[in-house]
Amino acid sequence: MYYKNKCLPLASIPDLIDEVYYSVTDVEPWLSGNARGPSTAFCLLHRLGGLRPTRADVATLLSHADSPYIRAVGFLFLRYVADPRTVWSLIEPYLTDGEAFSPSPPAAAGAGGGKGSGAASDLPTVTMGAFVRDLFLSHVYFETLLPRIPKPVADGWVATLAARGLPTAAAGNGGLGGRDRRGGGGIGERPQSVKAALAVSMG
């Protein structure tokens, strides 16, 4: 219902940015708690694709000063749809970006709306730079699979990061590390949904 009622009517990038600002409090793929379905952020990410943003539109998202979640949605968009061979020039300026936020939702039930707020004080945070590096070094984002990056391209990124003295391995979960929300064991382990599908196909 959220996608139909709130996302589909969005007719422009500025409209979508406003909706992210007021409604998004995390950038995990799924709703938290007992709710089922895609998160608000991922509904808006899908709508962003339908709006066919230009390179300038994406650059506006990445550098937006009003909310880290606007920026995070922009980086997620690039990770899912951009050509890995041409995306580096867009993400490189942000590899050491120090803005802190939490990719995960507030733990407290009924925590407030987006309104550009950063993470609640009791939530683990990462810098935007760590989030970006993790997103583009990993093939798993929380419990979802990301598009594969060609090995020569990934090797080039790793070499560039190493030359700058930056981490070259993904921590997982948008830089937070730890176990996935729905049962994965960390960056080296397949998500449970993938395990289940493999078990069925091999059984």
PDB file of C-alpha atoms in Angstrom:
ATOM      1  CA  MET A   1       0.000   0.000   0.000  1.00  0.00           C
ATOM      2  CA  TYR A   2       2.853   2.392   0.776  1.00  0.00           C
ATOM      3  CA  TYR A   3       4.295   1.993  -2.700  1.00  0.00           C
ATOM      4  CA  LYS A   4       0.931   2.469  -4.378  1.00  0.00           C
ATOM      5  CA  ASN A   5      -0.201   5.385  -2.226  1.00  0.00           C
ATOM      6  CA  LYS A   6       3.044   7.256  -1.631  1.00  0.00           C
ATOM      7  CA  CYS A   7       5.680   6.198  -4.148  1.00  0.00           C
ATOM      8  CA  LEU A   8       3.820   5.903  -7.443  1.00  0.00           C
ATOM      9  CA  PRO A   9       2.425   9.466  -7.255  1.00  0.00           C
ATOM     10  CA  LEU A  10       5.963  10.884  -6.984  1.00  0.00           C
ATOM     11  CA  ALA A  11       6.545  12.539 -10.335  1.00  0.00           C
ATOM     12  CA  SER A  12       9.995  14.082  -9.976  1.00  0.00           C
ATOM     13  CA  ILE A  13      13.341  13.636  -8.271  1.00  0.00           C
ATOM     14  CA  PRO A  14      12.708  16.583  -5.907  1.00  0.00           C
ATOM     15  CA  ASP A  15       9.404  14.981  -4.871  1.00  0.00           C
ATOM     16  CA  LEU A  16      11.188  11.715  -4.148  1.00  0.00           C
ATOM     17  CA  ILE A  17      13.917  13.477  -2.178  1.00  0.00           C
ATOM     18  CA  ASP A  18      11.259  15.127  -0.019  1.00  0.00           C
ATOM     19  CA  GLU A  19       9.622  11.758   0.665  1.00  0.00           C
ATOM     20  CA  VAL A  20      12.953  10.227   1.674  1.00  0.00           C
ATOM     21  CA  TYR A  21      13.598  13.183   3.959  1.00  0.00           C
ATOM     22  CA  TYR A  22      10.295  12.855   5.789  1.00  0.00           C
ATOM     23  CA  SER A  23       9.794   9.088   5.795  1.00  0.00           C
ATOM     24  CA  VAL A  24      13.054   7.140   5.705  1.00  0.00           C
ATOM     25  CA  THR A  25      14.769   6.185   8.984  1.00  0.00           C
ATOM     26  CA  ASP A  26      16.897   3.299   7.712  1.00  0.00           C
ATOM     27  CA  VAL A  27      18.126   1.764   4.475  1.00  0.00           C
ATOM     28  CA  GLU A  28      17.756  -1.928   5.213  1.00  0.00           C
ATOM     29  CA  PRO A  29      15.931  -3.843   2.461  1.00  0.00           C
ATOM     30  CA  TRP A  30      13.067  -5.178   4.570  1.00  0.00           C
ATOM     31  CA  LEU A  31      10.658  -3.814   7.139  1.00  0.00           C
ATOM     32  CA  SER A  32      11.788  -4.461  10.697  1.00  0.00           C
ATOM     33  CA  GLY A  33      10.031  -6.371  13.461  1.00  0.00           C
ATOM     34  CA  ASN A  34       7.094  -8.581  12.564  1.00  0.00           C
ATOM     35  CA  ALA A  35       6.193  -6.551   9.488  1.00  0.00           C
ATOM     36  CA  ARG A  36       6.758  -8.135   6.096  1.00  0.00           C
ATOM     37  CA  GLY A  37       7.622  -6.508   2.828  1.00  0.00           C
ATOM     38  CA  PRO A  38      10.166  -4.082   1.407  1.00  0.00           C
ATOM     39  CA  SER A  39      11.281  -1.176   3.535  1.00  0.00           C
ATOM     40  CA  THR A  40      10.264   2.407   2.868  1.00  0.00           C
ATOM     41  CA  ALA A  41      13.752   3.121   1.555  1.00  0.00           C
ATOM     42  CA  PHE A  42      13.639   0.243  -0.920  1.00  0.00           C
ATOM     43  CA  CYS A  43      10.162   1.192  -2.123  1.00  0.00           C
ATOM     44  CA  LEU A  44      11.532   4.654  -2.867  1.00  0.00           C
ATOM     45  CA  LEU A  45      14.657   3.149  -4.424  1.00  0.00           C
ATOM     46  CA  HIS A  46      12.428   1.228  -6.831  1.00  0.00           C
ATOM     47  CA  ARG A  47      10.479   4.374  -7.651  1.00  0.00           C
ATOM     48  CA  LEU A  48      13.735   6.232  -8.236  1.00  0.00           C
ATOM     49  CA  GLY A  49      14.563   3.764 -10.982  1.00  0.00           C
ATOM     50  CA  GLY A  50      11.200   4.440 -12.606  1.00  0.00           C
ATOM     51  CA  LEU A  51      11.953   8.162 -12.670  1.00  0.00           C
ATOM     52  CA  ARG A  52      15.087   7.504 -14.752  1.00  0.00           C
ATOM     53  CA  PRO A  53      17.415   9.925 -12.964  1.00  0.00           C
ATOM     54  CA  THR A  54      20.175  11.602 -14.931  1.00  0.00           C
ATOM     55  CA  ARG A  55      23.788  11.606 -13.811  1.00  0.00           C
ATOM     56  CA  ALA A  56      23.219  15.118 -12.456  1.00  0.00           C
ATOM     57  CA  ASP A  57      20.172  13.902 -10.491  1.00  0.00           C
ATOM     58  CA  VAL A  58      22.223  11.108  -8.934  1.00  0.00           C
ATOM     59  CA  ALA A  59      25.010  13.543  -8.074  1.00  0.00           C
ATOM     60  CA  THR A  60      22.423  15.681  -6.286  1.00  0.00           C
ATOM     61  CA  LEU A  61      21.339  12.694  -4.189  1.00  0.00           C
ATOM     62  CA  LEU A  62      24.912  11.750  -3.290  1.00  0.00           C
ATOM     63  CA  SER A  63      25.838  15.206  -2.048  1.00  0.00           C
ATOM     64  CA  HIS A  64      22.512  16.189  -0.466  1.00  0.00           C
ATOM     65  CA  ALA A  65      22.991  18.073   2.783  1.00  0.00           C
ATOM     66  CA  ASP A  66      19.569  17.514   4.351  1.00  0.00           C
ATOM     67  CA  SER A  67      19.670  13.816   5.263  1.00  0.00           C
ATOM     68  CA  PRO A  68      22.187  10.950   5.118  1.00  0.00           C
ATOM     69  CA  TYR A  69      19.338   8.704   4.005  1.00  0.00           C
ATOM     70  CA  ILE A  70      18.871  10.707   0.813  1.00  0.00           C
ATOM     71  CA  ARG A  71      22.551  10.122   0.118  1.00  0.00           C
ATOM     72  CA  ALA A  72      22.392   6.439   1.020  1.00  0.00           C
ATOM     73  CA  VAL A  73      19.481   5.868  -1.365  1.00  0.00           C
ATOM     74  CA  GLY A  74      21.592   7.457  -4.095  1.00  0.00           C
ATOM     75  CA  PHE A  75      24.527   5.149  -3.420  1.00  0.00           C
ATOM     76  CA  LEU A  76      22.225   2.119  -3.334  1.00  0.00           C
ATOM     77  CA  PHE A  77      20.802   3.163  -6.692  1.00  0.00           C
ATOM     78  CA  LEU A  78      24.290   3.266  -8.170  1.00  0.00           C
ATOM     79  CA  ARG A  79      25.177  -0.118  -6.692  1.00  0.00           C
ATOM     80  CA  TYR A  80      22.119  -1.786  -8.167  1.00  0.00           C
ATOM     81  CA  VAL A  81      21.884  -0.207 -11.608  1.00  0.00           C
ATOM     82  CA  ALA A  82      25.083   1.613 -12.616  1.00  0.00           C
ATOM     83  CA  ASP A  83      27.704   0.117 -14.900  1.00  0.00           C
ATOM     84  CA  PRO A  84      30.548  -0.888 -12.546  1.00  0.00           C
ATOM     85  CA  ARG A  85      33.063   0.186 -15.181  1.00  0.00           C
ATOM     86  CA  THR A  86      31.910   3.813 -15.056  1.00  0.00           C
ATOM     87  CA  VAL A  87      30.663   4.292 -11.495  1.00  0.00           C
ATOM     88  CA  TRP A  88      33.997   4.937  -9.774  1.00  0.00           C
ATOM     89  CA  SER A  89      34.180   8.624 -10.666  1.00  0.00           C
ATOM     90  CA  LEU A  90      30.860   9.177  -8.882  1.00  0.00           C
ATOM     91  CA  ILE A  91      31.715   7.340  -5.660  1.00  0.00           C
ATOM     92  CA  GLU A  92      35.407   8.180  -5.271  1.00  0.00           C
ATOM     93  CA  PRO A  93      34.847  11.646  -3.710  1.00  0.00           C
ATOM     94  CA  TYR A  94      32.888   9.980  -0.884  1.00  0.00           C
ATOM     95  CA  LEU A  95      35.206   7.116   0.098  1.00  0.00           C
ATOM     96  CA  THR A  96      36.309   8.951   3.246  1.00  0.00           C
ATOM     97  CA  ASP A  97      33.116  10.944   3.857  1.00  0.00           C
ATOM     98  CA  GLY A  98      32.755  11.393   7.607  1.00  0.00           C
ATOM     99  CA  GLU A  99      28.991  11.906   7.995  1.00  0.00           C
ATOM    100  CA  ALA A 100      27.720   9.355  10.528  1.00  0.00           C
ATOM    101  CA  PHE A 101      24.386   7.570  10.318  1.00  0.00           C
ATOM    102  CA  SER A 102      22.820   4.179  10.991  1.00  0.00           C
ATOM    103  CA  PRO A 103      21.758   2.018   8.050  1.00  0.00           C
ATOM    104  CA  SER A 104      19.556  -0.004  10.431  1.00  0.00           C
ATOM    105  CA  PRO A 105      16.171   1.009  11.862  1.00  0.00           C
ATOM    106  CA  PRO A 106      15.623   2.397  15.333  1.00  0.00           C
ATOM    107  CA  ALA A 107      15.156  -0.474  17.775  1.00  0.00           C
ATOM    108  CA  ALA A 108      12.457   1.252  19.809  1.00  0.00           C
ATOM    109  CA  ALA A 109       8.923   0.571  18.628  1.00  0.00           C
ATOM    110  CA  GLY A 110       7.227   3.627  17.277  1.00  0.00           C
ATOM    111  CA  ALA A 111      10.446   5.590  16.872  1.00  0.00           C
ATOM    112  CA  GLY A 112       9.965   8.840  15.030  1.00  0.00           C
ATOM    113  CA  GLY A 113       9.839   9.594  11.334  1.00  0.00           C
ATOM    114  CA  GLY A 114      12.634  10.521   9.011  1.00  0.00           C
ATOM    115  CA  LYS A 115      12.721  14.316   8.816  1.00  0.00           C
ATOM    116  CA  GLY A 116      16.392  14.174   7.976  1.00  0.00           C
ATOM    117  CA  SER A 117      17.383  12.896  11.375  1.00  0.00           C
ATOM    118  CA  GLY A 118      20.580  10.948  11.822  1.00  0.00           C
ATOM    119  CA  ALA A 119      20.739   7.740  13.798  1.00  0.00           C
ATOM    120  CA  ALA A 120      19.322   7.590  17.297  1.00  0.00           C
ATOM    121  CA  SER A 121      22.002   7.857  19.953  1.00  0.00           C
ATOM    122  CA  ASP A 122      21.713   4.198  20.965  1.00  0.00           C
ATOM    123  CA  LEU A 123      22.129   2.828  17.429  1.00  0.00           C
ATOM    124  CA  PRO A 124      25.453   1.699  15.954  1.00  0.00           C
ATOM    125  CA  THR A 125      26.595   4.085  13.278  1.00  0.00           C
ATOM    126  CA  VAL A 126      28.985   4.084  10.341  1.00  0.00           C
ATOM    127  CA  THR A 127      30.428   6.921   8.350  1.00  0.00           C
ATOM    128  CA  MET A 128      29.082   7.482   4.883  1.00  0.00           C
ATOM    129  CA  GLY A 129      32.529   6.638   3.547  1.00  0.00           C
ATOM    130  CA  ALA A 130      32.482   3.251   5.289  1.00  0.00           C
ATOM    131  CA  PHE A 131      28.965   2.616   3.979  1.00  0.00           C
ATOM    132  CA  VAL A 132      30.000   3.401   0.407  1.00  0.00           C
ATOM    133  CA  ARG A 133      33.147   1.281   0.554  1.00  0.00           C
ATOM    134  CA  ASP A 134      31.255  -1.641   2.043  1.00  0.00           C
ATOM    135  CA  LEU A 135      28.467  -1.402  -0.507  1.00  0.00           C
ATOM    136  CA  PHE A 136      30.853  -1.547  -3.439  1.00  0.00           C
ATOM    137  CA  LEU A 137      33.190  -4.170  -1.976  1.00  0.00           C
ATOM    138  CA  SER A 138      30.428  -6.612  -1.068  1.00  0.00           C
ATOM    139  CA  HIS A 139      28.097  -8.881  -3.033  1.00  0.00           C
ATOM    140  CA  VAL A 140      25.605  -9.072  -0.142  1.00  0.00           C
ATOM    141  CA  TYR A 141      23.673  -6.179   1.410  1.00  0.00           C
ATOM    142  CA  PHE A 142      22.097  -7.303   4.669  1.00  0.00           C
ATOM    143  CA  GLU A 143      20.215 -10.411   3.531  1.00  0.00           C
ATOM    144  CA  THR A 144      19.949  -9.534  -0.168  1.00  0.00           C
ATOM    145  CA  LEU A 145      22.290 -10.302  -3.042  1.00  0.00           C
ATOM    146  CA  LEU A 146      23.827  -7.442  -5.002  1.00  0.00           C
ATOM    147  CA  PRO A 147      24.716  -7.523  -8.695  1.00  0.00           C
ATOM    148  CA  ARG A 148      28.092  -9.120  -9.329  1.00  0.00           C
ATOM    149  CA  ILE A 149      30.972  -6.823 -10.153  1.00  0.00           C
ATOM    150  CA  PRO A 150      33.439  -8.085 -12.784  1.00  0.00           C
ATOM    151  CA  LYS A 151      36.613  -9.292 -11.084  1.00  0.00           C
ATOM    152  CA  PRO A 152      38.994  -7.003 -13.034  1.00  0.00           C
ATOM    153  CA  VAL A 153      36.887  -4.011 -12.005  1.00  0.00           C
ATOM    154  CA  ALA A 154      36.718  -5.116  -8.363  1.00  0.00           C
ATOM    155  CA  ASP A 155      40.471  -5.777  -8.329  1.00  0.00           C
ATOM    156  CA  GLY A 156      41.080  -2.265  -9.622  1.00  0.00           C
ATOM    157  CA  TRP A 157      38.931  -0.791  -6.860  1.00  0.00           C
ATOM    158  CA  VAL A 158      40.744  -2.814  -4.205  1.00  0.00           C
ATOM    159  CA  ALA A 159      44.121  -1.702  -5.528  1.00  0.00           C
ATOM    160  CA  THR A 160      43.032   1.948  -5.447  1.00  0.00           C
ATOM    161  CA  LEU A 161      41.711   1.626  -1.893  1.00  0.00           C
ATOM    162  CA  ALA A 162      44.910  -0.091  -0.747  1.00  0.00           C
ATOM    163  CA  ALA A 163      47.024   2.656  -2.300  1.00  0.00           C
ATOM    164  CA  ARG A 164      45.047   5.193  -0.268  1.00  0.00           C
ATOM    165  CA  GLY A 165      45.401   3.187   2.949  1.00  0.00           C
ATOM    166  CA  LEU A 166      41.687   2.399   3.108  1.00  0.00           C
ATOM    167  CA  PRO A 167      40.083  -0.952   4.050  1.00  0.00           C
ATOM    168  CA  THR A 168      39.865  -3.401   1.163  1.00  0.00           C
ATOM    169  CA  ALA A 169      37.511  -5.970   2.697  1.00  0.00           C
ATOM    170  CA  ALA A 170      33.790  -5.553   3.348  1.00  0.00           C
ATOM    171  CA  ALA A 171      32.481  -5.727   6.908  1.00  0.00           C
ATOM    172  CA  GLY A 172      28.956  -6.418   5.673  1.00  0.00           C
ATOM    173  CA  ASN A 173      25.569  -4.917   6.518  1.00  0.00           C
ATOM    174  CA  GLY A 174      26.377  -1.502   5.128  1.00  0.00           C
ATOM    175  CA  GLY A 175      29.609  -1.334   7.101  1.00  0.00           C
ATOM    176  CA  LEU A 176      28.051  -2.297  10.437  1.00  0.00           C
ATOM    177  CA  GLY A 177      29.275  -5.899  10.277  1.00  0.00           C
ATOM    178  CA  GLY A 178      27.721  -8.629  12.395  1.00  0.00           C
ATOM    179  CA  ARG A 179      24.916 -11.032  11.616  1.00  0.00           C
ATOM    180  CA  ASP A 180      22.188 -10.329   9.113  1.00  0.00           C
ATOM    181  CA  ARG A 181      18.803  -9.364  10.516  1.00  0.00           C
ATOM    182  CA  ARG A 182      17.112 -12.498   9.167  1.00  0.00           C
ATOM    183  CA  GLY A 183      19.557 -15.207  10.030  1.00  0.00           C
ATOM    184  CA  GLY A 184      22.699 -14.855   7.945  1.00  0.00           C
ATOM    185  CA  GLY A 185      26.054 -15.315   9.608  1.00  0.00           C
ATOM    186  CA  GLY A 186      27.958 -12.332   8.295  1.00  0.00           C
ATOM    187  CA  ILE A 187      29.604 -11.276   5.085  1.00  0.00           C
ATOM    188  CA  GLY A 188      31.069 -14.680   4.267  1.00  0.00           C
ATOM    189  CA  GLU A 189      27.844 -16.621   4.590  1.00  0.00           C
ATOM    190  CA  ARG A 190      24.981 -16.883   2.118  1.00  0.00           C
ATOM    191  CA  PRO A 191      21.671 -15.281   3.177  1.00  0.00           C
ATOM    192  CA  GLN A 192      19.086 -17.727   4.528  1.00  0.00           C
ATOM    193  CA  SER A 193      16.800 -17.075   1.552  1.00  0.00           C
ATOM    194  CA  VAL A 194      19.582 -18.191  -0.794  1.00  0.00           C
ATOM    195  CA  LYS A 195      20.371 -21.243   1.358  1.00  0.00           C
ATOM    196  CA  ALA A 196      16.717 -22.270   1.264  1.00  0.00           C
ATOM    197  CA  ALA A 197      16.516 -21.879  -2.516  1.00  0.00           C
ATOM    198  CA  LEU A 198      19.705 -23.906  -2.963  1.00  0.00           C
ATOM    199  CA  ALA A 199      18.436 -26.627  -0.655  1.00  0.00           C
ATOM    200  CA  VAL A 200      15.254 -26.966  -2.703  1.00  0.00           C
ATOM    201  CA  SER A 201      17.098 -26.981  -6.038  1.00  0.00           C
ATOM    202  CA  MET A 202      19.639 -29.548  -4.840  1.00  0.00           C
ATOM    203  CA  GLY A 203      17.198 -31.710  -2.922  1.00  0.00           C
TER     204      GLY A 203
END
